[in-house]
Coordinates of C-alpha atoms and ligand atoms in Angstrom, one line a residue:
X1 CA -13.2 17.1 -2.6
X2 CA -13.3 13.3 -2.1
X3 CA -10.2 11.6 -0.9
X4 CA -8.5 10.6 2.3
X5 CA -5.4 12.2 3.9
X6 CA -2.5 10.9 5.9
X7 CA -3.6 10.3 9.5
X8 CA -7.4 10.2 8.6
X9 CA -9.3 7.2 9.9
X10 CA -9.9 4.9 6.9
X11 CA -13.6 4.6 6.2
X12 CA -15.2 1.5 7.6
X13 CA -17.0 0.8 4.4
X14 CA -19.1 -2.3 3.5
X15 CA -18.5 -3.9 0.2
X16 CA -19.1 -7.1 -1.9
X17 CA -15.8 -8.9 -2.6
X18 CA -14.7 -12.2 -4.1
X19 CA -14.7 -13.5 -0.5
X20 CA -18.2 -12.3 0.3
X21 CA -19.5 -9.1 1.9
X22 CA -17.0 -7.4 4.3
X23 CA -16.9 -4.5 6.7
X24 CA -13.5 -3.1 6.2
X25 CA -12.4 -2.6 9.8
X26 CA -13.5 -6.1 10.7
X27 CA -11.6 -7.4 7.6
X28 CA -8.4 -5.7 8.9
X29 CA -8.8 -6.8 12.5
X30 CA -5.6 -5.8 14.3
X31 CA -3.5 -6.1 11.2
X32 CA -1.9 -3.6 8.9
X33 CA -3.6 -3.5 5.5
X34 CA -3.0 -2.5 1.9
X35 CA -5.9 -1.7 -0.4
X36 CA -4.9 -1.4 -4.0
X37 CA -7.1 -0.4 -6.9
X38 CA -6.7 -1.1 -10.6
X39 CA -8.6 0.2 -13.6
X40 CA -10.4 -2.9 -14.9
X41 CA -10.4 -6.7 -15.0
X42 CA -8.9 -8.5 -18.0
X43 CA -6.4 -5.7 -18.8
X44 CA -2.7 -6.3 -19.3
X45 CA -0.9 -4.1 -16.7
X46 CA -3.4 -5.0 -14.0
X47 CA -2.9 -8.7 -14.6
X48 CA 0.9 -8.3 -14.2
X49 CA 0.4 -6.3 -11.0
X50 CA -2.1 -8.6 -9.3
X51 CA 0.0 -11.6 -10.2
X52 CA 3.0 -10.0 -8.6
X53 CA 1.0 -9.1 -5.5
X54 CA -0.2 -12.8 -5.3
X55 CA 3.4 -14.1 -5.6
X56 CA 4.4 -11.7 -2.7
X57 CA 1.6 -12.9 -0.4
X58 CA 4.1 -14.5 2.1
X59 CA 6.1 -11.3 2.3
X60 CA 3.0 -9.3 3.1
X61 CA 1.9 -12.0 5.6
X62 CA 5.4 -12.0 7.3
X63 CA 4.8 -8.2 7.9
X64 CA 1.3 -8.8 9.2
X65 CA -0.3 -7.0 6.3
X66 CA -3.7 -8.0 4.9
X67 CA -4.2 -7.5 1.2
X68 CA -7.3 -6.4 -0.7
X69 CA -7.7 -5.2 -4.3
X70 CA -10.5 -3.1 -5.8
X71 CA -11.9 -2.3 -9.2
X72 CA -15.1 -1.2 -10.7
X73 CA -16.0 -4.7 -12.1
X74 CA -18.4 -7.3 -10.7
X75 CA -17.6 -10.1 -8.3
X76 CA -18.3 -12.6 -11.1
X77 CA -15.7 -10.8 -13.4
X78 CA -13.2 -10.6 -10.6
X79 CA -13.5 -14.4 -9.9
X80 CA -13.2 -15.2 -13.6
X81 CA -10.2 -12.9 -14.1
X82 CA -8.6 -14.2 -10.9
X83 CA -8.0 -17.5 -12.7
X84 CA -6.1 -15.6 -15.5
X85 CA -4.1 -13.7 -12.8
X86 CA -3.0 -17.0 -11.1
X87 CA -2.2 -18.6 -14.4
X88 CA 0.0 -15.6 -15.2
X89 CA 1.6 -16.0 -11.8
X90 CA 2.5 -19.6 -12.8
X91 CA 0.0 -20.9 -10.2
X92 CA -2.9 -22.0 -12.5
X93 CA -5.7 -23.5 -10.5
X94 CA -4.7 -21.8 -7.2
X95 CA -7.2 -19.3 -5.7
X96 CA -6.2 -15.6 -5.7
X97 CA -4.8 -15.2 -2.2
X98 CA -6.6 -12.0 -1.4
X99 CA -10.1 -10.7 -2.1
X100 CA -11.0 -8.1 -4.8
X101 CA -13.7 -5.5 -4.0
X102 CA -16.4 -5.1 -6.6
X103 CA -17.0 -1.4 -6.8
X104 CA -19.2 -1.6 -9.8
X105 CA -21.3 1.4 -8.7
X106 CA -18.1 3.5 -8.1
X107 CA -19.2 4.5 -4.6
X108 CA -15.8 3.7 -3.0
X109 CA -13.8 5.0 -6.0
X110 CA -15.5 8.4 -5.6
X111 CA -15.3 8.4 -1.8
X112 CA -11.6 7.6 -1.8
X113 CA -10.6 9.8 -4.8
X114 CA -9.5 6.8 -7.0
X115 CA -11.0 7.7 -10.3
X116 CA -8.7 8.6 -13.3
X117 CA -10.5 11.2 -15.5
X118 CA -8.1 10.4 -18.4
X119 CA -9.0 6.7 -18.6
X120 CA -12.6 5.7 -19.6
X121 CA -14.5 2.6 -20.3
X122 CA -16.4 1.9 -23.5
X123 CA -19.4 3.9 -22.1
X124 CA -17.2 6.9 -21.3
X125 CA -17.2 6.3 -17.6
X126 CA -13.9 7.0 -15.7
X127 CA -11.9 4.0 -14.6
X128 CA -10.1 3.6 -11.3
X129 CA -6.5 4.7 -11.2
X130 CA -3.7 2.7 -9.5
X131 CA -4.2 3.9 -6.0
X132 CA -2.6 2.1 -3.1
X133 CA -3.4 2.8 0.6
X134 CA -1.4 1.4 3.6
X135 CA -3.6 1.4 6.7
X136 CA -2.1 0.9 10.2
X137 CA -3.5 -1.3 13.0
X138 CA -5.1 1.9 14.4
X139 CA -7.1 2.1 11.1
X140 CA -5.4 5.3 10.1
X141 CA -4.0 6.1 6.7
X142 CA -0.2 5.7 6.8
X143 CA 0.7 6.1 3.1
X144 CA -1.0 6.6 -0.2
X145 CA 0.3 6.4 -3.8
X146 CA -1.6 7.3 -6.9
X147 CA -0.4 6.2 -10.3
X148 CA -2.2 6.6 -13.7
X149 CA -3.6 3.5 -15.4
X150 CA -0.8 3.4 -17.9
X151 CA 2.0 3.0 -15.2
X152 CA 2.2 -0.2 -13.2
X153 CA 3.4 -0.1 -9.6
X154 CA 6.6 -1.5 -8.2
X155 CA 5.7 -4.0 -5.5
X156 CA 9.3 -4.2 -4.2
X157 CA 8.9 -0.6 -3.4
X158 CA 5.6 -1.2 -1.6
X159 CA 7.3 -3.8 0.6
X160 CA 10.1 -1.4 1.2
X161 CA 7.8 1.4 2.3
X162 CA 5.9 -1.0 4.6
X163 CA 9.2 -1.9 6.2
X164 CA 9.9 1.8 6.7
X165 CA 6.4 2.5 8.0
X166 CA 6.5 -0.4 10.5
X167 CA 10.0 0.6 11.7
X168 CA 9.3 4.3 12.1
X169 CA 6.0 3.5 13.9
X170 CA 8.1 1.8 16.6
X171 CA 11.3 3.9 16.9
X172 CA 12.0 7.6 16.7
X173 CA 13.8 7.3 13.4
X174 CA 13.2 8.1 9.7
X175 CA 14.5 6.2 6.7
X176 CA 16.7 8.2 4.2
X177 CA 16.7 8.1 0.4
X178 CA 16.8 4.6 -1.1
X179 CA 16.9 3.0 2.4
X180 CA 16.6 -0.8 2.6
X181 CA 16.1 -2.8 5.8
X182 CA 19.4 -3.3 7.7
X183 CA 20.8 0.0 6.5
X184 CA 21.5 3.0 8.7
X185 CA 18.5 5.2 9.6
X186 CA 18.3 8.8 10.6
X187 CA 17.3 10.2 14.1
X188 CA 14.2 12.3 13.9
X189 CA 14.8 16.0 14.3
X190 CA 12.5 16.3 17.3
X191 CA 14.9 14.3 19.5
X192 CA 17.7 16.1 21.4
X193 CA 21.3 14.8 21.1
X194 CA 21.1 13.5 24.7
X195 CA 17.8 11.8 24.1
X196 CA 19.2 10.2 21.0
X197 CA 22.3 8.9 22.8
X198 CA 20.1 7.3 25.4
X199 CA 17.6 5.8 22.9
X200 CA 20.2 4.4 20.4
X201 CA 22.8 2.3 22.2
X202 CA 24.5 1.5 18.9
X203 CA 25.6 5.2 18.8
X204 CA 24.7 8.2 16.8
X205 CA 27.0 9.8 14.2
X206 CA 26.5 13.3 13.0
X207 CA 27.3 14.4 9.4
X208 CA 29.2 17.7 9.2
X209 CA 27.4 20.1 7.0
X210 CA 28.6 23.5 5.5
X211 CA 25.9 25.2 7.5
X212 CA 27.4 23.9 10.7
X213 CA 23.9 22.7 11.7
X214 CA 23.9 19.2 13.2
X215 CA 20.7 17.8 11.8
X216 CA 21.8 14.7 9.9
X217 CA 22.3 12.1 12.6
X218 CA 22.6 8.5 11.7
X219 CA 22.2 5.4 13.8
X220 CA 22.1 1.7 13.2
X221 CA 19.0 -0.2 14.5
Ligands
LIG301 C1 -3.9 -2.1 -18.1 O1 -4.1 -2.6 -17.1 O2 -3.1 -2.6 -18.9 C2 -4.5 -0.8 -18.5 C3 -5.8 -0.4 -18.1 C4 -6.4 0.8 -18.5 C5 -5.7 1.6 -19.3 C6 -4.4 1.3 -19.7 C7 -3.8 0.1 -19.3

């Protein structure tokens, strides 16, 4: 079954993009990366998503994340549609601030499990779903989401999960439900209480539970 799982090394594919031919690992360099697919160029939801991604380019840059999009249209179509996207983002005339991969032969879409069997083009061929991969500087897959073509993604949530991924890559913590940067985090279950006390000088508070088990330990980073 095609696809890629958490922890897998992301394929070092070669592809044509709006910025020329790339080899994916070279494109990423030592950065984090997001690769987000969309069903087709010149479609409404995709235009809103790519414009929002463009507007957030400084937020991704601040986090050291390289952005790249993908769909099954050609480089020429991507370049032409990119002008619409930037106009929709109220930046008409500015270049799209990230490349778009032209997967017109659907090679990557199949390899990475991105096709949506329920959405088809006029020739009956499946379109790409709204897939998003976050890749770490070690080139391994850290997160993937898969939405159908009919549901646009929330790019605030994507920034939030990147903040969580980058924090939890550095510290032995996890982020609880609806966490936002600056809020308390939880200590990972694999740490003993004494290790937690040493690692977290701001202190660790344990929530009392009916079971009496002391597994919900908060700290402030
Ligand atoms: C869209 O981007 O608006 C879209 C694309 C394919 C199916 C449904 C919506």
